[in-house]
Amino acid sequence: MLQKYFIAIVPPEVLLSQIQEIKESIFENYGTKGALRSPAHITLHMPFSWEEEKENRIITTLQDFSFNEEVVVKLLNFACFEPRVVFIDVVEQDSLYLLQRNLVQYVKKHLQLFNQSDDMRGFHPHVTVAFRDLKKPMFYKVWEDYKNKSFNASFTCYQICLLKHIDDKWEIYKTFDFVK
């Protein structure tokens, strides 16, 4: 059976909880719950379908992935992709872009995952707090409330996560250290 997966950076628990509170506040105030269907994350490789019976191949491949430098992720304030997505912005950093590029090339070569290379939007790291079911009129209300709010946090990343779509939500399925 085909299953959906994606690869991401997931912040440490203290930040996960903090961002979850923001998502829940947006849900309570605006009724948009799409962002509640996944833990806070920065997508490195967009969702892809894979035979669930063969998922061990994904796991062993990601266990072998290495990127020999730490990545400091800096989250700063809110931004948007008008008119549907509100997110916590990620400060540009070369090591994060290099990690993402290396990972995409690696899974393309070792797993023949080509869907990411077809994404012409490019890599724009962010942590989504409202999207998908956020309709245009409501988007502008959420954005008006969040555009001037501050958020400032950082963490050092040594891991990537494989997320799996289970029971209509995304769950952290496996975590892999990339610094060997």
Short mmCIF file of C-alpha atoms in Angstrom, two decimals:
data_model
loop_
_atom_site.label_atom_id
_atom_site.label_comp_id
_atom_site.label_asym_id
_atom_site.label_seq_id
_atom_site.Cartn_x
_atom_site.Cartn_y
_atom_site.Cartn_z
CA MET A 1 0.00 0.00 0.00
CA LEU A 2 1.26 3.47 -0.87
CA GLN A 3 2.01 5.66 2.12
CA LYS A 4 3.02 9.34 2.31
CA TYR A 5 6.28 10.51 3.90
CA PHE A 6 8.41 13.64 4.04
CA ILE A 7 11.76 14.63 5.53
CA ALA A 8 12.16 17.60 7.86
CA ILE A 9 13.96 19.26 10.71
CA VAL A 10 11.87 19.15 13.87
CA PRO A 11 12.75 21.63 16.63
CA PRO A 12 13.54 20.41 20.14
CA GLU A 13 10.64 19.70 22.50
CA VAL A 14 10.64 23.09 24.26
CA LEU A 15 10.19 24.87 20.90
CA LEU A 16 7.73 22.26 19.65
CA SER A 17 5.50 23.02 22.63
CA GLN A 18 5.84 26.78 22.18
CA ILE A 19 4.92 26.59 18.48
CA GLN A 20 2.09 24.15 19.20
CA GLU A 21 0.59 26.77 21.54
CA ILE A 22 0.68 29.32 18.69
CA LYS A 23 -1.06 26.87 16.34
CA GLU A 24 -3.70 26.10 18.97
CA SER A 25 -4.28 29.80 19.61
CA ILE A 26 -4.82 30.38 15.88
CA PHE A 27 -7.26 27.46 15.82
CA GLU A 28 -9.17 28.78 18.83
CA ASN A 29 -9.35 32.32 17.46
CA TYR A 30 -9.84 31.64 13.74
CA GLY A 31 -10.98 28.03 13.41
CA THR A 32 -8.15 26.97 11.09
CA LYS A 33 -6.74 23.61 12.08
CA GLY A 34 -4.63 22.48 9.09
CA ALA A 35 -1.34 23.28 10.85
CA LEU A 36 -2.38 21.14 13.83
CA ARG A 37 -2.06 18.02 11.65
CA SER A 38 1.73 17.98 11.91
CA PRO A 39 4.39 18.81 14.48
CA ALA A 40 6.29 22.06 13.95
CA HIS A 41 8.93 21.43 11.30
CA ILE A 42 11.05 22.79 8.46
CA THR A 43 10.46 20.70 5.36
CA LEU A 44 13.68 19.54 3.70
CA HIS A 45 12.08 17.14 1.22
CA MET A 46 8.46 17.58 0.25
CA PRO A 47 5.93 14.75 0.72
CA PHE A 48 6.32 11.68 -1.47
CA SER A 49 4.53 8.36 -1.84
CA TRP A 50 6.28 5.07 -1.12
CA GLU A 51 5.25 1.43 -0.76
CA GLU A 52 4.84 0.95 2.98
CA GLU A 53 6.16 -2.62 2.74
CA LYS A 54 9.43 -1.17 1.39
CA GLU A 55 9.81 1.69 3.88
CA ASN A 56 12.82 -0.04 5.43
CA ARG A 57 14.74 1.09 2.34
CA ILE A 58 13.99 4.73 3.21
CA ILE A 59 15.09 4.14 6.79
CA THR A 60 18.40 2.46 5.92
CA THR A 61 19.13 5.11 3.29
CA LEU A 62 18.52 7.97 5.73
CA GLN A 63 20.61 6.22 8.39
CA ASP A 64 23.54 6.43 5.97
CA PHE A 65 23.02 10.11 5.08
CA SER A 66 25.69 12.36 6.53
CA PHE A 67 26.31 16.07 6.62
CA ASN A 68 29.38 16.86 8.64
CA GLU A 69 28.54 20.22 10.08
CA GLU A 70 26.05 21.37 12.62
CA VAL A 71 23.23 23.55 11.46
CA VAL A 72 22.13 26.42 13.68
CA VAL A 73 18.49 27.19 12.94
CA LYS A 74 17.32 30.68 13.81
CA LEU A 75 13.58 31.35 13.96
CA LEU A 76 12.70 35.02 13.76
CA ASN A 77 9.26 36.64 13.71
CA PHE A 78 6.34 35.86 11.41
CA ALA A 79 5.95 36.05 7.66
CA CYS A 80 3.47 34.79 5.08
CA PHE A 81 2.86 33.37 1.66
CA GLU A 82 -0.12 35.50 0.75
CA PRO A 83 -3.03 34.65 0.78
CA ARG A 84 -3.00 31.27 2.53
CA VAL A 85 0.03 30.61 4.77
CA VAL A 86 1.32 32.25 7.96
CA PHE A 87 4.62 31.01 9.33
CA ILE A 88 7.54 31.61 11.64
CA ASP A 89 10.40 32.71 9.44
CA VAL A 90 13.80 31.01 9.37
CA VAL A 91 16.85 33.22 9.01
CA GLU A 92 18.86 32.38 5.90
CA GLN A 93 21.95 30.37 6.65
CA ASP A 94 24.27 28.69 4.18
CA SER A 95 24.59 25.46 6.15
CA LEU A 96 20.81 24.94 6.20
CA TYR A 97 20.54 25.46 2.44
CA LEU A 98 23.50 23.15 1.87
CA LEU A 99 21.95 20.47 4.11
CA GLN A 100 18.70 20.65 2.18
CA ARG A 101 20.42 20.54 -1.21
CA ASN A 102 22.66 17.62 -0.19
CA LEU A 103 19.71 15.67 1.21
CA VAL A 104 17.59 16.18 -1.92
CA GLN A 105 20.47 15.05 -4.14
CA TYR A 106 21.16 12.08 -1.86
CA VAL A 107 17.59 10.73 -1.87
CA LYS A 108 17.31 11.40 -5.57
CA LYS A 109 20.37 9.21 -6.16
CA HIS A 110 19.69 6.49 -3.57
CA LEU A 111 15.88 6.33 -3.55
CA GLN A 112 15.07 7.75 -6.99
CA LEU A 113 12.92 10.46 -5.42
CA PHE A 114 12.52 13.08 -8.11
CA ASN A 115 9.44 15.03 -7.00
CA GLN A 116 11.47 17.63 -5.06
CA SER A 117 13.50 18.60 -8.12
CA ASP A 118 10.24 19.40 -9.91
CA ASP A 119 9.34 21.98 -7.27
CA MET A 120 10.09 25.30 -8.95
CA ARG A 121 9.32 27.39 -5.86
CA GLY A 122 12.77 26.72 -4.45
CA PHE A 123 13.68 26.16 -0.82
CA HIS A 124 12.21 28.72 1.55
CA PRO A 125 12.66 27.37 5.08
CA HIS A 126 9.81 28.22 7.46
CA VAL A 127 7.65 26.78 10.23
CA THR A 128 3.98 26.91 9.27
CA VAL A 129 1.48 27.99 11.93
CA ALA A 130 -1.63 28.42 9.69
CA PHE A 131 -2.36 27.16 6.17
CA ARG A 132 -4.44 24.94 3.88
CA ASP A 133 -7.88 25.50 5.41
CA LEU A 134 -7.16 29.22 5.95
CA LYS A 135 -9.50 31.00 3.53
CA LYS A 136 -8.52 34.38 2.05
CA PRO A 137 -10.68 36.62 4.27
CA MET A 138 -9.54 34.81 7.41
CA PHE A 139 -5.92 34.84 6.23
CA TYR A 140 -5.91 38.64 6.30
CA LYS A 141 -7.30 38.67 9.85
CA VAL A 142 -4.67 36.19 11.07
CA TRP A 143 -1.93 38.05 9.24
CA GLU A 144 -3.03 41.38 10.69
CA ASP A 145 -2.71 39.88 14.18
CA TYR A 146 0.65 38.18 13.58
CA LYS A 147 2.60 40.42 11.19
CA ASN A 148 4.00 42.57 14.00
CA LYS A 149 4.34 39.88 16.66
CA SER A 150 7.84 38.85 17.55
CA PHE A 151 9.25 35.38 17.83
CA ASN A 152 12.92 34.69 18.42
CA ALA A 153 14.50 31.30 19.06
CA SER A 154 17.36 29.20 17.82
CA PHE A 155 18.60 25.66 18.12
CA THR A 156 21.46 23.56 16.85
CA CYS A 157 20.33 20.77 14.58
CA TYR A 158 22.12 17.44 14.21
CA GLN A 159 19.13 15.38 13.07
CA ILE A 160 16.57 14.99 10.35
CA CYS A 161 13.20 13.32 10.79
CA LEU A 162 11.14 11.08 8.58
CA LEU A 163 7.48 11.96 9.02
CA LYS A 164 4.73 9.56 8.03
CA HIS A 165 1.08 10.27 7.31
CA ILE A 166 -0.91 8.20 9.84
CA ASP A 167 -4.63 8.58 10.64
CA ASP A 168 -4.99 11.87 8.73
CA LYS A 169 -2.03 13.57 10.41
CA TRP A 170 1.74 13.67 10.11
CA GLU A 171 3.76 11.97 12.82
CA ILE A 172 7.49 11.81 13.49
CA TYR A 173 8.24 8.26 12.44
CA LYS A 174 12.04 8.02 12.70
CA THR A 175 14.88 10.38 13.59
CA PHE A 176 18.36 10.22 12.08
CA ASP A 177 21.61 11.85 13.19
CA PHE A 178 23.34 13.34 10.17
CA VAL A 179 26.59 14.37 11.86
CA LYS A 180 28.69 11.20 11.96
#
